[in-house]
XYZ file of C-alpha atoms in Angstrom:
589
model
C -8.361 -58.051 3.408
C -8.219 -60.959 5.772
C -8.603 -60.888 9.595
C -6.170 -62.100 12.082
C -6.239 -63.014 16.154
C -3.522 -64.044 18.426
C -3.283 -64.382 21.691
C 0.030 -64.544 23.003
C 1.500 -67.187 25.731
C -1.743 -66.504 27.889
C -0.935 -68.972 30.648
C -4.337 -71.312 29.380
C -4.116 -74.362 26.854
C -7.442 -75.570 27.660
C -10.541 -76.065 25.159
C -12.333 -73.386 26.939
C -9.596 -70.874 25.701
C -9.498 -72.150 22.616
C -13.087 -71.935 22.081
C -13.197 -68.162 23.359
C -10.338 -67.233 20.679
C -12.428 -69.122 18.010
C -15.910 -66.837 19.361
C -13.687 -63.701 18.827
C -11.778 -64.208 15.826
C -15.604 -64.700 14.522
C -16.151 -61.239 14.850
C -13.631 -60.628 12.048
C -15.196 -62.773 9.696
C -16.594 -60.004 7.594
C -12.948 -59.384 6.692
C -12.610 -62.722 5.412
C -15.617 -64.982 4.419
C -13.641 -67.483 2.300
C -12.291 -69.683 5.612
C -11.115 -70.105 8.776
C -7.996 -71.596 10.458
C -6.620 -71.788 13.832
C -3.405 -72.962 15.223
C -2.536 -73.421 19.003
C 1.389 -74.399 20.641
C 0.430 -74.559 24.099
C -0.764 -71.173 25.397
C -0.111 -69.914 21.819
C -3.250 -69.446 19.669
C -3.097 -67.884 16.113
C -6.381 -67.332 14.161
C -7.243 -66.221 10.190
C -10.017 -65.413 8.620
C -9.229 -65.301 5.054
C -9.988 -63.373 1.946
C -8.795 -65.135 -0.781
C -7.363 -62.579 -3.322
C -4.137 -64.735 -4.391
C -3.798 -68.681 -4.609
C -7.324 -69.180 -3.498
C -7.122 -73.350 -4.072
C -4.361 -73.469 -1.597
C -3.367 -70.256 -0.034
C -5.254 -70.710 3.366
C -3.843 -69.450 6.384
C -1.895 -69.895 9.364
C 0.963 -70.885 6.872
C 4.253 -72.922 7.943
C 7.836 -73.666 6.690
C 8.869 -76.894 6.010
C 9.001 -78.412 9.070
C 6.105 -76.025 10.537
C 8.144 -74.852 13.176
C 7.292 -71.340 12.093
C 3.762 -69.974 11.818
C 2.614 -67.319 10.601
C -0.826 -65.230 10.057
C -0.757 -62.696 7.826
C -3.591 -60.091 6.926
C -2.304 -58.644 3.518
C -0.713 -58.755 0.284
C 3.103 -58.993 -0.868
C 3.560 -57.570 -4.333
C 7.355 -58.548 -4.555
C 6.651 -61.957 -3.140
C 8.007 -64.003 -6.579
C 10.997 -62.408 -6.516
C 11.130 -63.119 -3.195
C 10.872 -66.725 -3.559
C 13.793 -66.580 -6.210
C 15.937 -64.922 -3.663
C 15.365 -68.159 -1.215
C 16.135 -70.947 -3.578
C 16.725 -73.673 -0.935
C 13.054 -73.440 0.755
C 9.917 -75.129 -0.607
C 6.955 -73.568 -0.572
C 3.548 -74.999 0.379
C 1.551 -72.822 -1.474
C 0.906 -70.173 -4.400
C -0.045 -67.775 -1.463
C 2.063 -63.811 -1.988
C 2.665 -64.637 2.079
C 4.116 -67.626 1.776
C 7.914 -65.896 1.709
C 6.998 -64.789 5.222
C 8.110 -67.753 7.331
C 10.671 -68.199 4.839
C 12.428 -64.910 4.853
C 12.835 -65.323 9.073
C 14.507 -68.455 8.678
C 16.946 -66.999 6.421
C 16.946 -63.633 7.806
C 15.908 -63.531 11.316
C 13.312 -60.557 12.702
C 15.211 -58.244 9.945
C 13.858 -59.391 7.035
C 10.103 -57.367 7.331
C 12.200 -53.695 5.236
C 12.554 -56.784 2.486
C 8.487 -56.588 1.885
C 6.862 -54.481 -0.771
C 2.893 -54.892 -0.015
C 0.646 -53.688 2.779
C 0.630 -56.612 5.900
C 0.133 -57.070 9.034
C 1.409 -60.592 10.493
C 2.068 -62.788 13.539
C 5.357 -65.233 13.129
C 5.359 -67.355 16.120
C 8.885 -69.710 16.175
C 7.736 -72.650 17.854
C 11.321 -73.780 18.911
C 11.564 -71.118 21.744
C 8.323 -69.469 21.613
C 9.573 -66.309 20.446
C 7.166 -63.939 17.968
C 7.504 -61.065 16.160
C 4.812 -58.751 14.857
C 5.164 -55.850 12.354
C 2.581 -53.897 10.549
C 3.239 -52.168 7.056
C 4.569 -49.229 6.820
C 2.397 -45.975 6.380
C -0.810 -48.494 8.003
C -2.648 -49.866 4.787
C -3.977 -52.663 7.103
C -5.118 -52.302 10.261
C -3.867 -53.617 13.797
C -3.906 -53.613 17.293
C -2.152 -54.614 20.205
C -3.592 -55.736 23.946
C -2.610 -56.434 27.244
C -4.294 -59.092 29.412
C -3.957 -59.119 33.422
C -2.180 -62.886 33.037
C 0.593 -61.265 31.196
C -0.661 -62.045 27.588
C -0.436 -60.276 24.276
C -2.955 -59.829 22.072
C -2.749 -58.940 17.920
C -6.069 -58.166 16.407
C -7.040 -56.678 12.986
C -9.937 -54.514 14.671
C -10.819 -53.409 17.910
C -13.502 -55.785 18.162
C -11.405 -58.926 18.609
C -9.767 -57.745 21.837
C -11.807 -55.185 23.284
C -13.066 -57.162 25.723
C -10.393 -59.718 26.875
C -7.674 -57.384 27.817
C -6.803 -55.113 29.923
C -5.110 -51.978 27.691
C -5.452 -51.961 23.875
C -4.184 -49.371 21.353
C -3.401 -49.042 18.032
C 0.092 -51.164 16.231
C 2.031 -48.498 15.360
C 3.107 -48.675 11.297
C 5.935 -49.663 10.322
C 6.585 -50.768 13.763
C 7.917 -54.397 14.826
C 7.094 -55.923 18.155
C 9.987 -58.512 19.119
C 9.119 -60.641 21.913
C 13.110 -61.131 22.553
C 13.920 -57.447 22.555
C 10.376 -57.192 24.479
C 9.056 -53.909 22.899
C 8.684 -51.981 19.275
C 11.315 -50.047 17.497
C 10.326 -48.919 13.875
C 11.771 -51.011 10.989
C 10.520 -48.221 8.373
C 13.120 -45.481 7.979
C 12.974 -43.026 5.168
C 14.018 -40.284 4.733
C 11.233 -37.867 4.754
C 10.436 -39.293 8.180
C 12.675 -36.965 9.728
C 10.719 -33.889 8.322
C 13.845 -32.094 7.207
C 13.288 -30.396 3.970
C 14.184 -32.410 0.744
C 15.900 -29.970 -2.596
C 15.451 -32.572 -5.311
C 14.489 -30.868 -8.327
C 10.925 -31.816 -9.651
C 11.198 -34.423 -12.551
C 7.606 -34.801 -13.698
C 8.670 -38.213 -15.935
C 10.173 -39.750 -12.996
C 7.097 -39.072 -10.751
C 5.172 -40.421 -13.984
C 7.420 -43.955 -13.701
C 6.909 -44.437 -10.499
C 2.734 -43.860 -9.926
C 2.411 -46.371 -12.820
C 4.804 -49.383 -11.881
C 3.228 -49.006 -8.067
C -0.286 -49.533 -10.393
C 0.583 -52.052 -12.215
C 1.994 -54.047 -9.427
C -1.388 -53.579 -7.632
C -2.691 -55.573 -10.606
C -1.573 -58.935 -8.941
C -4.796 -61.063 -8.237
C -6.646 -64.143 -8.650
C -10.219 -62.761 -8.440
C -12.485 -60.010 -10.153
C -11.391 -56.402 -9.476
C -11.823 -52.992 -10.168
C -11.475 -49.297 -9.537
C -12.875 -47.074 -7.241
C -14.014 -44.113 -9.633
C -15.073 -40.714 -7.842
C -13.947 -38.481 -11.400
C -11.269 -36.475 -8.952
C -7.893 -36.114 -9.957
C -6.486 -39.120 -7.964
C -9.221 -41.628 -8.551
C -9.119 -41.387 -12.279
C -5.801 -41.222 -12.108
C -5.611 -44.725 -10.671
C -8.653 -45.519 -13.518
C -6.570 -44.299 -16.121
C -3.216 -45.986 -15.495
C -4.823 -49.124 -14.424
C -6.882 -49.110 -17.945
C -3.563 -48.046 -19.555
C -1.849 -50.921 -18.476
C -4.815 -53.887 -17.815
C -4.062 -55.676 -21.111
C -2.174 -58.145 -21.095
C -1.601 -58.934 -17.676
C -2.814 -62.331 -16.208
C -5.638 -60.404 -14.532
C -6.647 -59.775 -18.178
C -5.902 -63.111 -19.132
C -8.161 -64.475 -16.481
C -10.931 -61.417 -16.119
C -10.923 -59.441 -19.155
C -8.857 -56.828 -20.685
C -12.094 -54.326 -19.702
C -11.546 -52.596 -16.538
C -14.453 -52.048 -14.428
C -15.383 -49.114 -11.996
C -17.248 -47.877 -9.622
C -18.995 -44.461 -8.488
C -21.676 -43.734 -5.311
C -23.096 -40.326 -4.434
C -26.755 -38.655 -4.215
C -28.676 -38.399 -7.254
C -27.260 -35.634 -9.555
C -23.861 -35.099 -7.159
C -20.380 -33.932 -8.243
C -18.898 -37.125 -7.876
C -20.985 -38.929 -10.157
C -21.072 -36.594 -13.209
C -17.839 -36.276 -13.273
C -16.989 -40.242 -12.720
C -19.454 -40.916 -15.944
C -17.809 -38.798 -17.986
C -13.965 -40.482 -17.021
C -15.288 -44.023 -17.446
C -16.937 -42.929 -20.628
C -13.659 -41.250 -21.531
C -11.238 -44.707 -20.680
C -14.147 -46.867 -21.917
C -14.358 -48.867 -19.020
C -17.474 -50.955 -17.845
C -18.915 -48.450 -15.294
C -21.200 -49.185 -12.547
C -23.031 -46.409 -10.698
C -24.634 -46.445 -7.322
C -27.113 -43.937 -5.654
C -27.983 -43.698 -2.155
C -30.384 -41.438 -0.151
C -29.023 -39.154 2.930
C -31.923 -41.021 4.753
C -30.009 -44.853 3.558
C -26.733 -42.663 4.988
C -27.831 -41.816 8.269
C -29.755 -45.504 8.999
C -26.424 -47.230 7.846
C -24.824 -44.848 10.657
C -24.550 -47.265 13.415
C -23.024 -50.416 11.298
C -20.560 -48.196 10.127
C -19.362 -46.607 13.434
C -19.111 -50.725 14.768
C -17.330 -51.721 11.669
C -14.425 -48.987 10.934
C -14.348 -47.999 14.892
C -13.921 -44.580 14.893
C -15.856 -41.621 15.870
C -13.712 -38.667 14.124
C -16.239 -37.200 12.315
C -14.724 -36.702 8.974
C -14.137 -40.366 8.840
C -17.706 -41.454 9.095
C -18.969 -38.611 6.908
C -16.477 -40.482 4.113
C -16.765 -43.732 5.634
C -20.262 -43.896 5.017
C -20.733 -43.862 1.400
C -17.744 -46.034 0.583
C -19.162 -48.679 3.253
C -22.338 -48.515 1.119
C -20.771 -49.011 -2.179
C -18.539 -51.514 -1.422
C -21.885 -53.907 -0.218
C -22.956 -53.509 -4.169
C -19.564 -54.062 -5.668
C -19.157 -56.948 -3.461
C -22.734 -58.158 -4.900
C -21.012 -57.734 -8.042
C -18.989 -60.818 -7.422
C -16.225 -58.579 -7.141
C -13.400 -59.064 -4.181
C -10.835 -56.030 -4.998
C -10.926 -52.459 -5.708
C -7.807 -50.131 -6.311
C -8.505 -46.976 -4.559
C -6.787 -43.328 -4.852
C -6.247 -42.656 -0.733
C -2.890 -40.953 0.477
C -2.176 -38.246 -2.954
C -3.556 -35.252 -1.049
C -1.586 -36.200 2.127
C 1.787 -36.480 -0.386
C 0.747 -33.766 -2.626
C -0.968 -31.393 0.058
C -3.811 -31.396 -2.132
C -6.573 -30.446 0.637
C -7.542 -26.954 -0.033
C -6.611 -25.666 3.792
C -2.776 -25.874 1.668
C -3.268 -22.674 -0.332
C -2.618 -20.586 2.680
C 0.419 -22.667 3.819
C 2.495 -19.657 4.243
C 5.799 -21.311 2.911
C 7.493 -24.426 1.556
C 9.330 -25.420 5.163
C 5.513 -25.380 6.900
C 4.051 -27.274 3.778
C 6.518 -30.004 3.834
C 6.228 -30.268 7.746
C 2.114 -30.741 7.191
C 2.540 -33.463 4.438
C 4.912 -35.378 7.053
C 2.209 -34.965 9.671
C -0.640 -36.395 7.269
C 1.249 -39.319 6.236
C 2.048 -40.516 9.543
C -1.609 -40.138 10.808
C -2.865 -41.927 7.586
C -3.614 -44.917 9.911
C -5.982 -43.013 11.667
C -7.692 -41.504 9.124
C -7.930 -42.200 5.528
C -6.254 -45.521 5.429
C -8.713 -47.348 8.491
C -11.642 -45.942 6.263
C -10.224 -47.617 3.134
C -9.600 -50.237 5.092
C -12.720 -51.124 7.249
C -15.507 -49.617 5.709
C -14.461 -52.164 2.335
C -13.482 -54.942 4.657
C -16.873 -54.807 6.485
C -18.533 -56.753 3.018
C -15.138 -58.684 2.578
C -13.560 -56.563 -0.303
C -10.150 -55.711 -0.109
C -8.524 -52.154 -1.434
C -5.092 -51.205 -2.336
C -3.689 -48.496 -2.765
C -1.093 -47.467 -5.187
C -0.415 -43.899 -4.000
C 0.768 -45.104 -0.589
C 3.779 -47.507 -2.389
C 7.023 -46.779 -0.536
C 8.795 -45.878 -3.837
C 6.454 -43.582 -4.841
C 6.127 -41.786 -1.510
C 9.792 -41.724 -1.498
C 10.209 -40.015 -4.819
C 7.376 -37.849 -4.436
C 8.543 -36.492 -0.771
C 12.068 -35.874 -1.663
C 10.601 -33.132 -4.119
C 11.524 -29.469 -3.181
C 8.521 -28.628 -1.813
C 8.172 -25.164 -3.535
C 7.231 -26.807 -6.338
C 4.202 -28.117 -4.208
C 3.228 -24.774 -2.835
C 0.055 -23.275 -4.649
C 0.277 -20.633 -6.780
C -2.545 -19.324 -8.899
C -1.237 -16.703 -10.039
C 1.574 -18.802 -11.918
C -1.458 -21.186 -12.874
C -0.458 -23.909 -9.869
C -3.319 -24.854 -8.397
C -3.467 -27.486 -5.427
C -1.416 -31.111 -6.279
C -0.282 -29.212 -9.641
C 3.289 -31.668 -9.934
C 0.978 -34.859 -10.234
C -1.226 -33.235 -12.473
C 1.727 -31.726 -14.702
C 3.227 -34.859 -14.957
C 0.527 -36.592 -16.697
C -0.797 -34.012 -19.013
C 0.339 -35.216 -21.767
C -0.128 -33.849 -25.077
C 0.000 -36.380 -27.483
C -1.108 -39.418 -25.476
C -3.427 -38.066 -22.835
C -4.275 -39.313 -19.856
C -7.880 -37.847 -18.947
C -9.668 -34.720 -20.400
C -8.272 -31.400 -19.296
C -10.644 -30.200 -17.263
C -10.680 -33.131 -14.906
C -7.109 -33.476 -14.434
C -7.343 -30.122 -13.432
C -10.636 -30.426 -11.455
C -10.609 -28.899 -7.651
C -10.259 -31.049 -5.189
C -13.456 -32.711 -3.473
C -13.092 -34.353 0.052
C -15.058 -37.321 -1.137
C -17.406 -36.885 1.513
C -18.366 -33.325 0.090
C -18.174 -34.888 -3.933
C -21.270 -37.860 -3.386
C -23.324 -34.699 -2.870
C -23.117 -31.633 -0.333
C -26.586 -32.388 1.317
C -25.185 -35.581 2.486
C -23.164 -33.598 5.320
C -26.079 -31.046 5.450
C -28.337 -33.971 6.307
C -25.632 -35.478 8.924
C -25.763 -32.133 11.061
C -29.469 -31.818 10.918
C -29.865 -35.735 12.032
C -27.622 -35.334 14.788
C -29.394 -31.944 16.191
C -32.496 -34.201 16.124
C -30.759 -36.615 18.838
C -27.959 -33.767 20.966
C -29.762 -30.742 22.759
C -28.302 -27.780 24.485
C -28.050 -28.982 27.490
C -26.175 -32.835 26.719
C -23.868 -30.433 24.809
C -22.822 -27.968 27.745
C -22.352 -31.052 29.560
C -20.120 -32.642 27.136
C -16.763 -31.849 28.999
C -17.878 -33.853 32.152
C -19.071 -37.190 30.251
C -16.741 -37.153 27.518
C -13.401 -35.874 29.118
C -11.056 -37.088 26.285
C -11.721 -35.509 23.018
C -14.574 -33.700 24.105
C -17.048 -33.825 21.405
C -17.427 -29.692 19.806
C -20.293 -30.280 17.830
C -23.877 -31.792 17.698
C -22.632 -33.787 14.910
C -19.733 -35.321 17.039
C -21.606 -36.086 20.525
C -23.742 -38.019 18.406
C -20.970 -40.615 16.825
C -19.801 -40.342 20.527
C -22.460 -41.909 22.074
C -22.722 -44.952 19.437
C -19.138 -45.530 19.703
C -18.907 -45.920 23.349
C -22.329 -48.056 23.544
C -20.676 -50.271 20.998
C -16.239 -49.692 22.870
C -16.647 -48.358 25.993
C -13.598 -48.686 27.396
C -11.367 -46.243 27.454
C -8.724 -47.733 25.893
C -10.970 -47.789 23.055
C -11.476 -43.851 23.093
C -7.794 -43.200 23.435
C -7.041 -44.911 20.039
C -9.278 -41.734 18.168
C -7.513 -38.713 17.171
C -8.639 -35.099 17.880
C -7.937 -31.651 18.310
C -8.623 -29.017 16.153
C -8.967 -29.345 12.013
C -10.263 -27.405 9.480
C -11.003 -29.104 5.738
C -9.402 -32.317 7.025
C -5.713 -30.444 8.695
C -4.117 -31.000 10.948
C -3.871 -28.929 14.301
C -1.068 -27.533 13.959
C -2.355 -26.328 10.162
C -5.275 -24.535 11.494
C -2.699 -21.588 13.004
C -2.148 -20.513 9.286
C -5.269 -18.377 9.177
C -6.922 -16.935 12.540
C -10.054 -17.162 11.046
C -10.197 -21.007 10.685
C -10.222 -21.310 14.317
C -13.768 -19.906 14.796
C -15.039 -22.114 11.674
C -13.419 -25.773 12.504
C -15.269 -28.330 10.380
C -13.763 -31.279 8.407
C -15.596 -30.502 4.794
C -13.647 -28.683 2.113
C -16.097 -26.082 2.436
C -14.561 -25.375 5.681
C -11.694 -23.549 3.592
C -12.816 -20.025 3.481
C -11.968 -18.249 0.317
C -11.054 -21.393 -1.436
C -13.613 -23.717 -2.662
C -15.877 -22.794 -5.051
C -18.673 -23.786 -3.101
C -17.414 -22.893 0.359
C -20.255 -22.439 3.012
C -19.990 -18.565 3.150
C -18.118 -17.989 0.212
C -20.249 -19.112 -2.586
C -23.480 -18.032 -1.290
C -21.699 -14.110 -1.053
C -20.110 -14.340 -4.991
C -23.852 -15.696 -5.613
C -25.553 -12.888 -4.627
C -23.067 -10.843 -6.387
C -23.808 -12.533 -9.490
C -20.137 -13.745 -10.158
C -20.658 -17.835 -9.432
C -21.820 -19.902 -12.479
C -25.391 -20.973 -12.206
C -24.273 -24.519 -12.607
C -22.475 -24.473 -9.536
C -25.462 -22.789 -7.760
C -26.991 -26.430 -7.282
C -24.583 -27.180 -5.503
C -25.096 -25.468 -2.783
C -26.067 -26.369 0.595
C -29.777 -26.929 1.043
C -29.675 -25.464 4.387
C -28.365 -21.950 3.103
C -30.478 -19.376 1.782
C -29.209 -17.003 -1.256
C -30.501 -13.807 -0.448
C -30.583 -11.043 -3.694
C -27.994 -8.416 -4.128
C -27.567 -6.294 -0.693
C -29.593 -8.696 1.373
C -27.957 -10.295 4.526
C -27.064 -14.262 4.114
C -28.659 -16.112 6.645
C -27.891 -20.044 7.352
């Protein structure tokens, strides 16, 4: 991932502007290490910090057409970007960079060229010959972006809140698969599917088809110039990714240039879910397997860096934020600069556990619209920033537009979750790679419950959270709450304390207002939590939030334990603040 600055006809061409964009494009140099460019037309400044994944001899950024009339900054990759080039056979290109076609494709095209890219992006085109610019931002929000307002009449672009925060006067999140026109003078949305609508697709499940299509969005993900590897948690989607990506590795030029071995990698607390099960996939694909531990005490004093860095204080996100932030600090050590990553199957698949008591196809299929289109705000900015913070980039394959578009014009009752007919939770992606005679993983992890991955490094790591923020909010800053923290009034101990280090590190408000809330239980969304009345007097992110569900839900499991029905090995899991009482003895946490 790269990071990219504008600052849009700001009325100021002097050196003292231009040093002030060059301070704050600094702040996004974490996103990319590898260089630096700027390029000012008058009151026009565009800024890149790269990551070089693709082209890195040449590829650095802003990039031109011929006669550099059009710049460009991109943050990004473009996975269709050769054919691309053989589509525009009268332009020469400058370099081997994916982005490259950008500048090209609005010559040829005009503003209507952005449906024509299959990657994840977010870019700046500036047309020097009437000062007109465009920016657009992929479409489910893979990357991330914002847009600002300054009193002088300026626009700003940034990658992170960081870069803007404190030059203009309103800032909020670039919508995906939006396009800002400076001509037209606003957004309208260039990405259009289907599904969008929420009107329920009949398209009878095909499990091949779904097959096809998760493994050509892989193997396009394999494009790259540097070391990579796979983000391994032993879940379903995870070693999904592992297993197609090891399926298909050999030979591609990554394997040509990096090896035909794939590599992966795993964090969670010492003995956790996560990592038992991630062993036993890498040992099962053979790939070169690197395991990290961390402490709930190296969680909680990485707390603050992560809260600056992925600029957020929804509390699932820095629960799962957290571990992935530390991980990707060793991977980067590793020498390695990408990771392919299993984000966005439980929004597609309504794989979170809150979807066994969806009460019917129409409401399931309404619930995986909702989740995709709040991806941006949730799963895909923790991807996104917490890897970006060390300068590793993550893609995604499960978030390809083809895929998504195959996947959601399934008749959702074959997503609904039936146990009794042996369909558990996300049971059409795992049907359609059990395969017999070729498999794919072991059985028992391609049928393996779903984790949150913040529950899977290790359920104490939440339990520790909660008892480290109770340490720092009392009573009394809590009943206050609603008077210092009107907008999303923080519920918990747990929240009011990411509260207060977000707003020491943003404190404007525009900054607040680009955070989700309301109401969720095991990661739903609010209009999910009417399904069961009981969810509203238990609203916590973690899977164990889902009451009856998971097999180590907070009340749950410790009542089948004391009935002697729950497996002893599952008995370690449980969380250390919850005591097991014997048979007819009240549970107490």
């Amino acid at each position: 991932m790269c990071g990219i600055l504008a600052v849009l006809g700001c009325s100021d061409d002097s050196q003292a502007k231009r040093v002030r964009v060059l301070e704050l494009s600094r702040r996004l140099k974490h996103r990319g290490p590898d260089w630096s460019g700027l390029y000012q037309h008058g009151d026009f400044y565009l800024s890149h910090q790269r990551l070089a994944i693709i082209d890195p001899a040449s590829g650095d950024q802003p990039l031109f057409n011929e006669d550099q009339a059009i710049v460009v900054t991109v943050n990004g990759e473009i996975y269709n970007h050769v054919e691309l080039r053989k589509s525009l056979p009268n332009h020469k290109f400058r370099t081997g960079s994916d982005c490259d076609v950008i500048a090209h494709l609005y010559e040829e095209h005009g503003e209507n060229f952005v449906s024509m890219l299959d990657g994840m992006f977010s870019f700046v085109l500036l047309d020097t010959r009437d000062n007109s610019f465009i920016v657009a931002r992929d479409a489910i929000g893979i990357t991330s972006l914002y847009i600002g307002w300054g009193l002088d009449g300026s626009i700003w672009i940034s990658s992170e809140l960081k870069g803007l925060n404190d030059d203009c006067e309103h800032f909020e999140s670039f919508p995906p698969g939006h396009l800002y026109s400076s001509k037209n003078g606003g957004l309208r949305r260039w990405y259009n599917p289907l599904w969008f609508s929420e009107a329920i697709p009949s398209t009878p499940y095909d499990p091949l088809a779904l097959r096809s299509a998760f493994e050509k969005a892989v193997i396009k993900r394999l494009m790259t110039d540097v070391p990579f590897g796979v983000l391994l948690s032993g879940g379903l989607d995870s070693s999904l990714v592992a297993s197609v990506t090891a399926r298909h590795l050999a030979g591609t030029e990554a394997a040509r240039q990096w090896g035909a071995q794939l590599h992966s990698f795993c964090v969670g607390l010492e003995n956790s879910p996560d990592l038992k099960a991630a062993r036993e996939v890498a040992d099962y694909l053979g790939t070169v397997h690197h395991e990290f531990n961390f402490t709930v005490q190296d969680g909680i004093d990485a707390i603050e860096d992560v809260i600056y860095h992925v600029e957020t204080y929804d509390v699932t996100t820095i629960r799962a934020s957290t571990p992935m932030f530390l991980m990707s600090r060793k991977i980067k050590a590793l020498g390695v600069k990408m990771v392919i990553s299993g984000e966005g199957a439980d929004e597609i698949f309504g794989g979170y556990l809150y979807f066994h008591k969806a009460p019917n196809k129409e409401e399931l299929h309404r619930e995986t619209c909702r989740k995709i289109k709040a991806l941006h705000q949730y799963d895909c900015l923790r991807a996104n920033k917490s890897t970006s913070a060390w300068g590793l980039e993550a893609r995604v394959p499960f978030l390809d537009k083809d895929f998504i578009n195959i996947a959601m014009a399934i008749d959702p009752e074959w997503k609904m979750i039936k146990l009794g007919e042996g369909r558990m939770e996300k049971w059409v992606l795992r049907r359609a790679f059990d395969d017999e005679e070729n498999p794919y993983l072991p059985k028992h992890i391609l049928y393996r419950q779903k984790e949150q991955f913040s529950d899977g490094v290790g359920y104490s790591w939440i339990d520790g959270l909660k008892a480290h923020a109770a340490l720092h909010v009392n009573d009394k800053m809590m009943q206050n709450a609603k008077h210092i923290f009107r907008h999303n009034t923080p519920t918990t101990k747990e929240a009011y304390y990411y509260r207060m280090i977000f707003e020491r590190f943003f404190p404007q408000n525009s900054a607040t207002l680009t955070v989700p809330g309301g109401p969720s239980v095991a990661c739903s969304t609010a209009k999910a939590v009417e399904w069961d009345a009981a969810w509203s007097n238990n609203l916590d992110p973690s899977g164990r939030a889902a009451s009856g569900v998971h097999l180590s839900g907070y009340e749950q499991q410790a009542v089948l334990a004391s009935a002697g029905v729950v497996p002893p090995e599952i008995l370690v899991n449980l969380p250390r603040m919850m005591n097991v009482a014997a048979p007819g003895v009240a549970i107490q946490s």
